[in-house]
One Martini backbone bead per residue (centre of mass of N, CA, C, O) as a GRO file, in nm:
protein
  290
    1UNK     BB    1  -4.178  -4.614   1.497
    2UNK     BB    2  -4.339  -4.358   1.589
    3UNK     BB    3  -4.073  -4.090   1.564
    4UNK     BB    4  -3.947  -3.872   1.542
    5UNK     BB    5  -3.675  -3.725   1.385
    6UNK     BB    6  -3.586  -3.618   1.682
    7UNK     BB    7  -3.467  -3.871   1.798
    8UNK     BB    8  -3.245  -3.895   1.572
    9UNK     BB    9  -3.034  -3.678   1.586
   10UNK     BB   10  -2.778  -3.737   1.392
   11UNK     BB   11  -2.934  -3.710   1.117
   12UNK     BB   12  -3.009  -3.396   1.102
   13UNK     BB   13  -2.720  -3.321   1.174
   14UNK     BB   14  -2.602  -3.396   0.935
   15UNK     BB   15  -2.767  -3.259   0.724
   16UNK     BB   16  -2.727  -3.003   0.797
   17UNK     BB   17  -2.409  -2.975   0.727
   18UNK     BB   18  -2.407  -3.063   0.423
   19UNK     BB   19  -2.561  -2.834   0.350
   20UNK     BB   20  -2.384  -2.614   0.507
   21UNK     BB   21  -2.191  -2.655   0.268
   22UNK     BB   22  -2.292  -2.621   0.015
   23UNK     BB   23  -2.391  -2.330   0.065
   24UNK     BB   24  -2.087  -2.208   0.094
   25UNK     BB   25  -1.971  -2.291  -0.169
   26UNK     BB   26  -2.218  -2.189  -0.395
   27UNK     BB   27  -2.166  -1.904  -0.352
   28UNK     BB   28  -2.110  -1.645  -0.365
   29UNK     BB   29  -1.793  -1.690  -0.460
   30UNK     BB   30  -1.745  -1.969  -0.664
   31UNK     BB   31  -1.432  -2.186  -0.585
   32UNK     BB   32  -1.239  -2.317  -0.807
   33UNK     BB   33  -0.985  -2.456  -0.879
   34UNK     BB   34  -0.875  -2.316  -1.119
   35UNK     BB   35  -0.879  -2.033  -0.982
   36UNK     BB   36  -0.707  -2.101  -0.738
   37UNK     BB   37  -0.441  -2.171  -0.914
   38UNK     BB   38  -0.432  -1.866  -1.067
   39UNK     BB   39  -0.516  -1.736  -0.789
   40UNK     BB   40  -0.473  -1.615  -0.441
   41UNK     BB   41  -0.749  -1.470  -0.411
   42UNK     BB   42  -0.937  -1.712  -0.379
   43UNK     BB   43  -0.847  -1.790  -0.110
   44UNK     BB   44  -0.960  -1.501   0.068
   45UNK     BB   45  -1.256  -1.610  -0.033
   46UNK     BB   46  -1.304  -1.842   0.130
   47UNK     BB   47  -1.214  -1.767   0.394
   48UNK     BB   48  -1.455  -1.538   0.439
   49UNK     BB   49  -1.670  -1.738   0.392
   50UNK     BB   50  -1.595  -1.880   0.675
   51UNK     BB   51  -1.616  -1.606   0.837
   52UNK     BB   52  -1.941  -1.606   0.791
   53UNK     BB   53  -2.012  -1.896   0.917
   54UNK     BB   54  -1.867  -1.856   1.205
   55UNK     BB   55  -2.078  -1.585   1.247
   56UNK     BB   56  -2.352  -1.776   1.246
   57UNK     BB   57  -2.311  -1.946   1.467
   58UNK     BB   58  -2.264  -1.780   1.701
   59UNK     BB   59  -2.559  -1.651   1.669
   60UNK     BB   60  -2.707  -1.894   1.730
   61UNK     BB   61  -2.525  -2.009   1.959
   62UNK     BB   62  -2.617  -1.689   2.118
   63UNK     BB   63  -2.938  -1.715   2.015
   64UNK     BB   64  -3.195  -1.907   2.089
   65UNK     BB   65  -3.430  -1.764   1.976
   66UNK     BB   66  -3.371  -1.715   1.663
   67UNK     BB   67  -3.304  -2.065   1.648
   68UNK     BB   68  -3.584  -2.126   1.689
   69UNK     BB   69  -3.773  -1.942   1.505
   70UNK     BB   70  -3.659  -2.065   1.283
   71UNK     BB   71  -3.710  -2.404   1.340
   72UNK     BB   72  -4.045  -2.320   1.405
   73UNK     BB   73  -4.099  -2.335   1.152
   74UNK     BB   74  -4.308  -2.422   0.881
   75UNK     BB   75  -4.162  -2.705   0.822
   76UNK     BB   76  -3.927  -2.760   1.028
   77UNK     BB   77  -4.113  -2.870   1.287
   78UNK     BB   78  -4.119  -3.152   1.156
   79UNK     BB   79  -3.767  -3.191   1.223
   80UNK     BB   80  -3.697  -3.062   1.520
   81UNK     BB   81  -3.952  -3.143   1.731
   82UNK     BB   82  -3.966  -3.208   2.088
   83UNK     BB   83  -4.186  -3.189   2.262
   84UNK     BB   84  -4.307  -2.906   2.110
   85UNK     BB   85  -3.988  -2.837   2.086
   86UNK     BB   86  -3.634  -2.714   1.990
   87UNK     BB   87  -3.445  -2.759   2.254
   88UNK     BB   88  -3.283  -3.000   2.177
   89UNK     BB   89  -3.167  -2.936   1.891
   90UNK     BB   90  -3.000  -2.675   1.985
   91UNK     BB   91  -2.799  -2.866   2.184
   92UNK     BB   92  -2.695  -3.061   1.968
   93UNK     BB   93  -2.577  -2.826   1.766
   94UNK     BB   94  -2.400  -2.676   1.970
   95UNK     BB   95  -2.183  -2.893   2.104
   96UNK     BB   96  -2.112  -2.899   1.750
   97UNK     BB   97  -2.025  -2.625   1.591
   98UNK     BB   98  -1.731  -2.636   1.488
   99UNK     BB   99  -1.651  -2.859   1.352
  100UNK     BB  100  -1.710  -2.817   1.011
  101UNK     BB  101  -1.492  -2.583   1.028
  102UNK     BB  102  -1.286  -2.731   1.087
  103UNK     BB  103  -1.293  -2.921   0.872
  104UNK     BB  104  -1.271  -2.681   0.633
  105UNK     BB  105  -1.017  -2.560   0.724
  106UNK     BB  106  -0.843  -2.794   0.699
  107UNK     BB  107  -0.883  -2.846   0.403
  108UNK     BB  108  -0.748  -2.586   0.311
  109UNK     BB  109  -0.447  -2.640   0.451
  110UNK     BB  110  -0.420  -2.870   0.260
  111UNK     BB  111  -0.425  -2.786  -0.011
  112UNK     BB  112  -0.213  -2.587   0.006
  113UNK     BB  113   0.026  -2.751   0.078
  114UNK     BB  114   0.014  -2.957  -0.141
  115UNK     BB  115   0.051  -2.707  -0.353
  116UNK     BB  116   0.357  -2.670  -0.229
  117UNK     BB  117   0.485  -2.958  -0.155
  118UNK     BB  118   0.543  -2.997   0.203
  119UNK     BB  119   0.400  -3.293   0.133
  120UNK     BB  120   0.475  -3.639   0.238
  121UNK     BB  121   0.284  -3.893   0.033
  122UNK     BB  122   0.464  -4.113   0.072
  123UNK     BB  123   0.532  -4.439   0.149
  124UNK     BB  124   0.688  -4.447   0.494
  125UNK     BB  125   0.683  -4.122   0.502
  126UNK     BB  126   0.671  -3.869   0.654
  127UNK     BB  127   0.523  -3.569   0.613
  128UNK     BB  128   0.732  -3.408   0.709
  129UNK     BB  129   0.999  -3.353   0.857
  130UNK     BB  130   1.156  -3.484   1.107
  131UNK     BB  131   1.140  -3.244   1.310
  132UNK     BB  132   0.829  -3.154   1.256
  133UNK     BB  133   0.697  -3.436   1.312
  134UNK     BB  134   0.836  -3.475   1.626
  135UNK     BB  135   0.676  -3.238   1.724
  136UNK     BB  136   0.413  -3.260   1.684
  137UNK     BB  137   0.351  -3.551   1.773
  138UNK     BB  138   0.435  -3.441   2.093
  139UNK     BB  139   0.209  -3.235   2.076
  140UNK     BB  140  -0.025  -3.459   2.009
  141UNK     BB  141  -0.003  -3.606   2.259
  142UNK     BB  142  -0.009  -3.410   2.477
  143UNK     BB  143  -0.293  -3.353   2.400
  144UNK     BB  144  -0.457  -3.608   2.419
  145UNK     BB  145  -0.419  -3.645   2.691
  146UNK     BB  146  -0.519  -3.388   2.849
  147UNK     BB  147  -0.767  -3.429   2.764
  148UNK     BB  148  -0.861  -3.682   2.861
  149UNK     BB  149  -0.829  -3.614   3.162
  150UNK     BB  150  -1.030  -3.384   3.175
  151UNK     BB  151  -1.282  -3.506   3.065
  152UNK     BB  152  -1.274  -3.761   3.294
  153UNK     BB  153  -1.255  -3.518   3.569
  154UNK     BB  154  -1.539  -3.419   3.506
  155UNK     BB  155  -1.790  -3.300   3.719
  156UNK     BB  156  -1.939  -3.040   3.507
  157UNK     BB  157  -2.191  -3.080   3.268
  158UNK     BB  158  -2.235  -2.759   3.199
  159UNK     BB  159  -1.920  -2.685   3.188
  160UNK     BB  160  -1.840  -2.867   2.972
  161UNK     BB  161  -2.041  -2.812   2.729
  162UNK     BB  162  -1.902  -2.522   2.717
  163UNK     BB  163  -1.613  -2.625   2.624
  164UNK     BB  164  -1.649  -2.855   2.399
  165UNK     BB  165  -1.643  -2.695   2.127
  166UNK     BB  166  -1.362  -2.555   2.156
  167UNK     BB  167  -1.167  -2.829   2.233
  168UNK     BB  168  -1.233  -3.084   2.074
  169UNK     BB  169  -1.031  -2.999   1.822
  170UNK     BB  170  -0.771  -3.095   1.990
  171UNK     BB  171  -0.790  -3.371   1.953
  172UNK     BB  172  -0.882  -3.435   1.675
  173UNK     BB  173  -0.589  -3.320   1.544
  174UNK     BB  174  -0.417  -3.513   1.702
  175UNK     BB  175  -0.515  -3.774   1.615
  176UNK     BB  176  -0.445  -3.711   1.317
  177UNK     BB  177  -0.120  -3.675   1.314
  178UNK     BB  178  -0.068  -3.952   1.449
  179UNK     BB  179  -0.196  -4.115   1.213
  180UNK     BB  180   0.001  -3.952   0.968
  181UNK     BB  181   0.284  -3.882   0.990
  182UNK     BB  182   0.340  -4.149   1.028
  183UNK     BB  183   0.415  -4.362   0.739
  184UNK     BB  184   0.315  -4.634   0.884
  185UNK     BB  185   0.042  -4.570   0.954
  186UNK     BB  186  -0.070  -4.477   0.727
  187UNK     BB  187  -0.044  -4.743   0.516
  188UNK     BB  188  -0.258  -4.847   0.746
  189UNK     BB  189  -0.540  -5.052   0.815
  190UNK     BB  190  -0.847  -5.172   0.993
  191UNK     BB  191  -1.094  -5.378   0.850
  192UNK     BB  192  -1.272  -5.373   1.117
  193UNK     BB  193  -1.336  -5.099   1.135
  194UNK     BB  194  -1.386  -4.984   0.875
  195UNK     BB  195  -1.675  -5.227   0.882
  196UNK     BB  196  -1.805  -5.031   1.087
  197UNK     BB  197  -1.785  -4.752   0.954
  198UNK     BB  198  -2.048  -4.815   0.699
  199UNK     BB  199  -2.219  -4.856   0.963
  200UNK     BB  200  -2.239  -4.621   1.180
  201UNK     BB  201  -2.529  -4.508   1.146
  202UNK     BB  202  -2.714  -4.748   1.208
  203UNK     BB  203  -2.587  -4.805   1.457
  204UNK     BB  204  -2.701  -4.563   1.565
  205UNK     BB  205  -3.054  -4.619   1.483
  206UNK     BB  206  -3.057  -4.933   1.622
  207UNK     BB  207  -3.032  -4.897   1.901
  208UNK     BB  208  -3.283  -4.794   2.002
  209UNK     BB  209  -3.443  -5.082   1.913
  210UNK     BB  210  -3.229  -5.268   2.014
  211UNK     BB  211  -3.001  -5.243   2.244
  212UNK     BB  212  -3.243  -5.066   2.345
  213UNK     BB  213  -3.529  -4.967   2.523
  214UNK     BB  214  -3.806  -4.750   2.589
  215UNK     BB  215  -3.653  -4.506   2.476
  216UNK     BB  216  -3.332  -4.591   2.618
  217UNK     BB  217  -3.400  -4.647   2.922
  218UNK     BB  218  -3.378  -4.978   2.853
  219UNK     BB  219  -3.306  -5.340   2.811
  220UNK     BB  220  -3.281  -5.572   2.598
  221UNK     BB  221  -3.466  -5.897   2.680
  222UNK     BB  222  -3.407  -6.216   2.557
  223UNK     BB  223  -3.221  -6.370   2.832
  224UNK     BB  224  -3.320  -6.408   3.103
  225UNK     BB  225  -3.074  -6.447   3.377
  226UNK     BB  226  -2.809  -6.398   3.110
  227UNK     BB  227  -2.641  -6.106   3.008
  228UNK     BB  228  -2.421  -6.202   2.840
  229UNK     BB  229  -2.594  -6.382   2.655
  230UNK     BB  230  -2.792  -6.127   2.561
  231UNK     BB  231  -2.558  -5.941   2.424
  232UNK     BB  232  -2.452  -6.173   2.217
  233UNK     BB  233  -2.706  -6.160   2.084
  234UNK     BB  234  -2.832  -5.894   2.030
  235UNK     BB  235  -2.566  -5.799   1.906
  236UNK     BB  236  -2.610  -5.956   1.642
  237UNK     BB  237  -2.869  -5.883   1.531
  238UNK     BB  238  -2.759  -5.576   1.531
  239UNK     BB  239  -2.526  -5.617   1.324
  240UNK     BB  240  -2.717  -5.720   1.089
  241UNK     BB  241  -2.973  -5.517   1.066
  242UNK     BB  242  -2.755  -5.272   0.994
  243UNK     BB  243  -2.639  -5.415   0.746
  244UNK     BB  244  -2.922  -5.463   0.571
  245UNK     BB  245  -3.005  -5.134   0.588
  246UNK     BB  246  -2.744  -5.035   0.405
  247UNK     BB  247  -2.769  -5.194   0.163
  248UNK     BB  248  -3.069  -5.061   0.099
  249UNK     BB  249  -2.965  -4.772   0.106
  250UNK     BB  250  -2.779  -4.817  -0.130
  251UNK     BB  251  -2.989  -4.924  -0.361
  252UNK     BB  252  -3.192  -4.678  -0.314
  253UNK     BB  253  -2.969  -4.463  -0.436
  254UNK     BB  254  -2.916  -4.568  -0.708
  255UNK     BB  255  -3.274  -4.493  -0.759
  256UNK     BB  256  -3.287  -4.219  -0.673
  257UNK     BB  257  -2.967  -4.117  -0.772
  258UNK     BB  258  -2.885  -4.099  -1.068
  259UNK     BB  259  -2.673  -4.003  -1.339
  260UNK     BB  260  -2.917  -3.888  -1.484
  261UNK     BB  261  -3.053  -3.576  -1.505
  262UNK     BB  262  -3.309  -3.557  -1.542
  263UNK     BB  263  -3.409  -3.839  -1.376
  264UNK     BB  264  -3.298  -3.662  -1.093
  265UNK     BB  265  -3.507  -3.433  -1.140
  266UNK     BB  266  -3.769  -3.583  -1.118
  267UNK     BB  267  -3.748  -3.748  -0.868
  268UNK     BB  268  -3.688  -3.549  -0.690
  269UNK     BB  269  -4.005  -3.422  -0.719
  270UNK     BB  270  -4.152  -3.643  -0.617
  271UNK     BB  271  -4.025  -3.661  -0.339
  272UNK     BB  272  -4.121  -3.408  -0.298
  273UNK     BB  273  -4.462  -3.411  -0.326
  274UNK     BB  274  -4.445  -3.633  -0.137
  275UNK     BB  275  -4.335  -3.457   0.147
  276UNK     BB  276  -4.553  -3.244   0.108
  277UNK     BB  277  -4.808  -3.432   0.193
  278UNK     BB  278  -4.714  -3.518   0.469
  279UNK     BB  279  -4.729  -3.242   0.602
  280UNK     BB  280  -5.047  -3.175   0.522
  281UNK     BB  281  -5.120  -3.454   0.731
  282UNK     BB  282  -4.998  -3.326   0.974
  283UNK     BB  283  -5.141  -3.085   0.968
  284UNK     BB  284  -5.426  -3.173   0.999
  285UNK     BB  285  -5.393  -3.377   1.245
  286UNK     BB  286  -5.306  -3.157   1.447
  287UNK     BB  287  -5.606  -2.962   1.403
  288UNK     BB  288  -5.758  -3.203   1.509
  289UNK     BB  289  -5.690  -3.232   1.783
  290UNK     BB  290  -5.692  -2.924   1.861
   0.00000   0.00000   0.00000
């Protein structure tokens, strides 16, 4: 589509958060189950290194300057530049920054619980106690009335996601234990709302460019005088089009990435290969306009 790879930011925002789980917990020193279940000193450096990595998010989103000069080395700048400058990247990077700390510590807190046998995750049964689940339940809407009001009654924007990092965590939790808590919730799901979640990535990179034109400025209009139309033919190839989408994701990530560690490291190498070449390509045209 001839756009930036930063025009479609939750793309490299996900990338780079897997990455970011991935090395936090690959570094030395790495805590498998087996030692974590034998030692609870290992549970020590887990948490250790949350605390490590929540010290460089804090520097960074608190550091603009070193956040640019990072992401502005090249080749980072030919995934993160957007007119010129990384500085989109760093606002929208900033805005959730918190989020995967707050869900790595979230799972280690879930495990520790699990293995202490705190959770009842029998079916139709609360997660703990008749008391303490009452207890959360009634703490857990009232916090997330509460954010929800506050959202939705905020004025300024720019106060508004100074404090949307730290806060937003309330609402996510809230929503996580109403969810669980009660044994009845906890047993069923709404299969269309699941098959709407398969694609969810798709349809939010399909947006872009069916359900609004012009870089999201304007609204593709397929059925001029008739809006009502227009939104649910627009919305049906919408949403066959990112289903389509992901069904090829899926295929070409199973020849992509084999469970043959061999055939997976070959591929792999052609894979960086291939867009190293991309990029000295991309350094050289624009060496030339310049």
């Amino acid at each position: 589509m001839d756009r930036p790879y930063q025009f479609y930011y939750f793309v490299p925002l996900v990338t780079v958060w897997f990455m970011v789980i991935y090395v936090t917990l690959a570094l030395w020193p790495q805590i498998i189950q087996k030692r974590a279940n034998g030692n609870c000193f290992w549970h020590f450096g887990l948490l250790l290194k949350l605390g490590f990595l929540l010290l460089c998010i804090c520097f960074l989103a608190y550091s603009q300057g070193a956040f640019e000069k990072i992401f502005s080395l090249w080749p980072l700048s030919k995934c993160f530049e957007l007119k010129g400058n990384v500085y989109e990247w760093w606002f929208r990077w900033r805005l959730d920054r918190y989020v995967v700390f707050h869900g790595m510590l979230f799972a280690f807190i879930y495990l520790a619980l699990q293995k202490r046998q705190v959770l009842s995750e029998g079916k139709g049964e609360p997660l703990f106690s008749n008391k303490i689940s009452n207890f959360l339940l009634f703490i857990s809407v009232v916090s997330f009335l509460t954010y929800s009001i506050w959202a939705s009654s905020c004025k300024n924007k720019a106060e508004c996601n100074e404090l949307h990092p730290s806060v937003s965590v309330v609402q996510i939790l809230a929503f996580i234990l109403i969810r669980n808590i009660p044994g009845y919730a906890r047993s069923v799901y709404s299969s269309f709302f699941a098959w709407f979640g398969k694609i969810s990535l798709e349809l939010f990179i399909c947006q872009y460019h069916i359900w609004l034109a012009a870089d999201t400025r304007g609204i593709l209009v397929l059925i001029p005088g008739n809006p009502m139309l227009n939104i649910i033919v627009s919305t049906f190839i919408f949403v066959c089009v990112a289903h389509e989408i992901s069904q090829i994701t899926n295929d070409l990530a199973q020849i992509i990435i084999p469970k043959d560690n061999s055939s997976l490291l070959k591929r792999l190498a052609c894979i960086a290969a291939f867009f190293c070449g991309l990029l000295i390509l991309s350094s050289i045209q624009d060496k030339s306009r310049h």
